[in-house]
Amino acid sequence: MTLDERILEKLADWRPDSIRQAFTLDDKPSGWRVHITADTVEKLGVRLSSLEVRRLRVLESIASLPQQAQQLASNITGLLEPLKVVEIDEERGIAQLRSVHPSRSGEESHYYEILRHADGSTFLHRYRVGIGRREAVEFCLTHEALAKLIRDIVR
């Protein structure tokens, strides 16, 4: 069974009993840990606060951070907006990706942001930006779209 198949199986049974529940899956066969923080989980979809994907073990050989960032931007196709690499901080070992064209609604815009660390750890959030403020907001994905997103991240 693949990582995304395991995610789909776990999501089918997961029903948080309070606001903002966390779900972690350590998938030894693939070597990845997936941590999902959700406000709502329903039969077909999830209202996410954040998604974290980390390696369970350190790899001896891993692509350079710029390569990882470009690969993520190319691989991830299931979000509302495509992603682009915004910044690569080689010294800190972090790449920042954001939506190419944030969604706009009046004076506000919404965008996805991914922080990719050199070790492969990946953190996804969605933000709302208005005049003088930025705040993290929830975002919705179907179970299938979430499983595909995770597959795209670990590819």
PDB file of C-alpha atoms in Angstrom, residues 11-126:
ATOM      1  CA  LEU A  11      -8.930   9.927   6.580  1.00  0.00           C
ATOM      2  CA  ALA A  12     -11.968   7.730   5.918  1.00  0.00           C
ATOM      3  CA  ASP A  13     -12.041   6.789   9.621  1.00  0.00           C
ATOM      4  CA  TRP A  14     -10.833  10.043  11.221  1.00  0.00           C
ATOM      5  CA  ARG A  15     -13.505  12.189  12.844  1.00  0.00           C
ATOM      6  CA  PRO A  16     -12.114  14.846  15.215  1.00  0.00           C
ATOM      7  CA  ASP A  17     -14.209  15.241  18.348  1.00  0.00           C
ATOM      8  CA  SER A  18     -13.174  18.827  19.032  1.00  0.00           C
ATOM      9  CA  ILE A  19     -11.969  21.881  17.161  1.00  0.00           C
ATOM     10  CA  ARG A  20      -8.502  21.752  15.603  1.00  0.00           C
ATOM     11  CA  GLN A  21      -7.528  18.130  15.903  1.00  0.00           C
ATOM     12  CA  ALA A  22      -4.209  16.713  14.766  1.00  0.00           C
ATOM     13  CA  PHE A  23      -3.559  13.493  12.911  1.00  0.00           C
ATOM     14  CA  THR A  24      -0.117  11.952  12.431  1.00  0.00           C
ATOM     15  CA  LEU A  25       0.825   9.019  10.253  1.00  0.00           C
ATOM     16  CA  ASP A  26       4.328   7.541  10.431  1.00  0.00           C
ATOM     17  CA  ASP A  27       4.649   5.556   7.226  1.00  0.00           C
ATOM     18  CA  LYS A  28       7.769   3.431   7.600  1.00  0.00           C
ATOM     19  CA  PRO A  29       7.630   1.855   4.104  1.00  0.00           C
ATOM     20  CA  SER A  30       7.799   5.278   2.416  1.00  0.00           C
ATOM     21  CA  GLY A  31      10.000   6.868   5.096  1.00  0.00           C
ATOM     22  CA  TRP A  32       7.669   9.832   5.693  1.00  0.00           C
ATOM     23  CA  ARG A  33       5.671  11.295   8.592  1.00  0.00           C
ATOM     24  CA  VAL A  34       2.520  13.232   7.713  1.00  0.00           C
ATOM     25  CA  HIS A  35       0.984  15.575  10.290  1.00  0.00           C
ATOM     26  CA  ILE A  36      -2.372  17.157   9.499  1.00  0.00           C
ATOM     27  CA  THR A  37      -4.079  19.774  11.644  1.00  0.00           C
ATOM     28  CA  ALA A  38      -7.746  20.102  10.728  1.00  0.00           C
ATOM     29  CA  ASP A  39     -10.772  21.985  11.967  1.00  0.00           C
ATOM     30  CA  THR A  40     -13.277  19.780  10.165  1.00  0.00           C
ATOM     31  CA  VAL A  41     -13.080  16.323   8.659  1.00  0.00           C
ATOM     32  CA  GLU A  42     -16.044  15.036   6.712  1.00  0.00           C
ATOM     33  CA  LYS A  43     -16.776  12.036   4.533  1.00  0.00           C
ATOM     34  CA  LEU A  44     -15.340  13.619   1.373  1.00  0.00           C
ATOM     35  CA  GLY A  45     -13.071  16.420   2.525  1.00  0.00           C
ATOM     36  CA  VAL A  46     -10.979  18.169   5.146  1.00  0.00           C
ATOM     37  CA  ARG A  47     -10.770  21.781   6.326  1.00  0.00           C
ATOM     38  CA  LEU A  48      -7.044  22.064   7.067  1.00  0.00           C
ATOM     39  CA  SER A  49      -5.144  24.488   9.248  1.00  0.00           C
ATOM     40  CA  SER A  50      -1.754  23.095   8.280  1.00  0.00           C
ATOM     41  CA  LEU A  51       0.048  20.200   6.674  1.00  0.00           C
ATOM     42  CA  GLU A  52       3.522  18.992   7.662  1.00  0.00           C
ATOM     43  CA  VAL A  53       5.462  16.281   5.873  1.00  0.00           C
ATOM     44  CA  ARG A  54       8.810  15.110   7.315  1.00  0.00           C
ATOM     45  CA  ARG A  55      11.281  12.339   6.662  1.00  0.00           C
ATOM     46  CA  LEU A  56      11.412   9.606   9.291  1.00  0.00           C
ATOM     47  CA  ARG A  57      15.126   9.119   8.734  1.00  0.00           C
ATOM     48  CA  VAL A  58      17.965  11.208   7.384  1.00  0.00           C
ATOM     49  CA  LEU A  59      19.020  10.356   3.863  1.00  0.00           C
ATOM     50  CA  GLU A  60      22.679  10.281   2.923  1.00  0.00           C
ATOM     51  CA  SER A  61      21.982  11.746  -0.491  1.00  0.00           C
ATOM     52  CA  ILE A  62      19.322  14.373  -1.108  1.00  0.00           C
ATOM     53  CA  ALA A  63      18.773  16.880  -3.907  1.00  0.00           C
ATOM     54  CA  SER A  64      19.989  20.421  -3.349  1.00  0.00           C
ATOM     55  CA  LEU A  65      17.500  22.849  -1.824  1.00  0.00           C
ATOM     56  CA  PRO A  66      17.026  24.816  -5.082  1.00  0.00           C
ATOM     57  CA  GLN A  67      16.326  21.530  -6.906  1.00  0.00           C
ATOM     58  CA  GLN A  68      13.851  20.448  -4.220  1.00  0.00           C
ATOM     59  CA  ALA A  69      12.051  23.805  -4.360  1.00  0.00           C
ATOM     60  CA  GLN A  70      11.766  23.802  -8.159  1.00  0.00           C
ATOM     61  CA  GLN A  71      10.584  20.194  -8.120  1.00  0.00           C
ATOM     62  CA  LEU A  72       7.877  21.043  -5.564  1.00  0.00           C
ATOM     63  CA  ALA A  73       6.686  24.002  -7.636  1.00  0.00           C
ATOM     64  CA  SER A  74       6.426  21.707 -10.676  1.00  0.00           C
ATOM     65  CA  ASN A  75       4.942  18.676  -8.900  1.00  0.00           C
ATOM     66  CA  ILE A  76       2.175  20.318  -6.874  1.00  0.00           C
ATOM     67  CA  THR A  77      -0.799  20.793  -9.183  1.00  0.00           C
ATOM     68  CA  GLY A  78      -3.864  20.237  -7.002  1.00  0.00           C
ATOM     69  CA  LEU A  79      -4.091  23.541  -5.118  1.00  0.00           C
ATOM     70  CA  LEU A  80      -6.230  26.532  -6.127  1.00  0.00           C
ATOM     71  CA  GLU A  81      -3.179  28.405  -7.405  1.00  0.00           C
ATOM     72  CA  PRO A  82       0.085  27.108  -8.853  1.00  0.00           C
ATOM     73  CA  LEU A  83       3.227  27.715  -6.790  1.00  0.00           C
ATOM     74  CA  LYS A  84       6.512  29.456  -7.513  1.00  0.00           C
ATOM     75  CA  VAL A  85       9.801  29.651  -5.652  1.00  0.00           C
ATOM     76  CA  VAL A  86       9.986  33.025  -3.896  1.00  0.00           C
ATOM     77  CA  GLU A  87      13.203  32.712  -1.900  1.00  0.00           C
ATOM     78  CA  ILE A  88      15.935  30.225  -1.129  1.00  0.00           C
ATOM     79  CA  ASP A  89      17.918  30.859   2.039  1.00  0.00           C
ATOM     80  CA  GLU A  90      20.875  28.502   1.665  1.00  0.00           C
ATOM     81  CA  GLU A  91      22.375  29.613   4.979  1.00  0.00           C
ATOM     82  CA  ARG A  92      19.269  28.621   6.968  1.00  0.00           C
ATOM     83  CA  GLY A  93      18.435  25.737   4.624  1.00  0.00           C
ATOM     84  CA  ILE A  94      14.881  26.898   3.843  1.00  0.00           C
ATOM     85  CA  ALA A  95      13.085  27.528   0.563  1.00  0.00           C
ATOM     86  CA  GLN A  96       9.872  29.540   0.424  1.00  0.00           C
ATOM     87  CA  LEU A  97       7.223  28.893  -2.224  1.00  0.00           C
ATOM     88  CA  ARG A  98       4.008  30.865  -2.671  1.00  0.00           C
ATOM     89  CA  SER A  99       1.023  31.028  -4.981  1.00  0.00           C
ATOM     90  CA  VAL A 100       1.925  32.503  -8.372  1.00  0.00           C
ATOM     91  CA  HIS A 101      -1.297  34.549  -8.488  1.00  0.00           C
ATOM     92  CA  PRO A 102      -3.002  34.840  -5.086  1.00  0.00           C
ATOM     93  CA  SER A 103      -6.810  34.742  -5.072  1.00  0.00           C
ATOM     94  CA  ARG A 104      -8.353  38.176  -4.577  1.00  0.00           C
ATOM     95  CA  SER A 105     -11.552  39.144  -2.810  1.00  0.00           C
ATOM     96  CA  GLY A 106     -12.059  42.880  -2.416  1.00  0.00           C
ATOM     97  CA  GLU A 107      -9.161  44.305  -0.402  1.00  0.00           C
ATOM     98  CA  GLU A 108      -7.931  40.857   0.650  1.00  0.00           C
ATOM     99  CA  SER A 109      -5.848  38.226  -1.056  1.00  0.00           C
ATOM    100  CA  HIS A 110      -5.295  34.565  -0.195  1.00  0.00           C
ATOM    101  CA  TYR A 111      -2.237  32.502  -1.017  1.00  0.00           C
ATOM    102  CA  TYR A 112      -0.550  29.218  -0.186  1.00  0.00           C
ATOM    103  CA  GLU A 113       2.905  29.213   1.337  1.00  0.00           C
ATOM    104  CA  ILE A 114       5.256  26.258   1.570  1.00  0.00           C
ATOM    105  CA  LEU A 115       8.461  26.236   3.572  1.00  0.00           C
ATOM    106  CA  ARG A 116      10.771  23.452   2.420  1.00  0.00           C
ATOM    107  CA  HIS A 117      13.776  22.635   4.574  1.00  0.00           C
ATOM    108  CA  ALA A 118      16.951  21.138   3.145  1.00  0.00           C
ATOM    109  CA  ASP A 119      16.216  17.812   4.897  1.00  0.00           C
ATOM    110  CA  GLY A 120      12.925  17.514   2.972  1.00  0.00           C
ATOM    111  CA  SER A 121      10.623  18.694   5.776  1.00  0.00           C
ATOM    112  CA  THR A 122       7.728  20.591   4.232  1.00  0.00           C
ATOM    113  CA  PHE A 123       5.160  22.893   5.864  1.00  0.00           C
ATOM    114  CA  LEU A 124       2.054  24.165   4.058  1.00  0.00           C
ATOM    115  CA  HIS A 125      -0.264  26.963   5.191  1.00  0.00           C
ATOM    116  CA  ARG A 126      -2.746  29.300   3.534  1.00  0.00           C
TER     117      ARG A 126
END
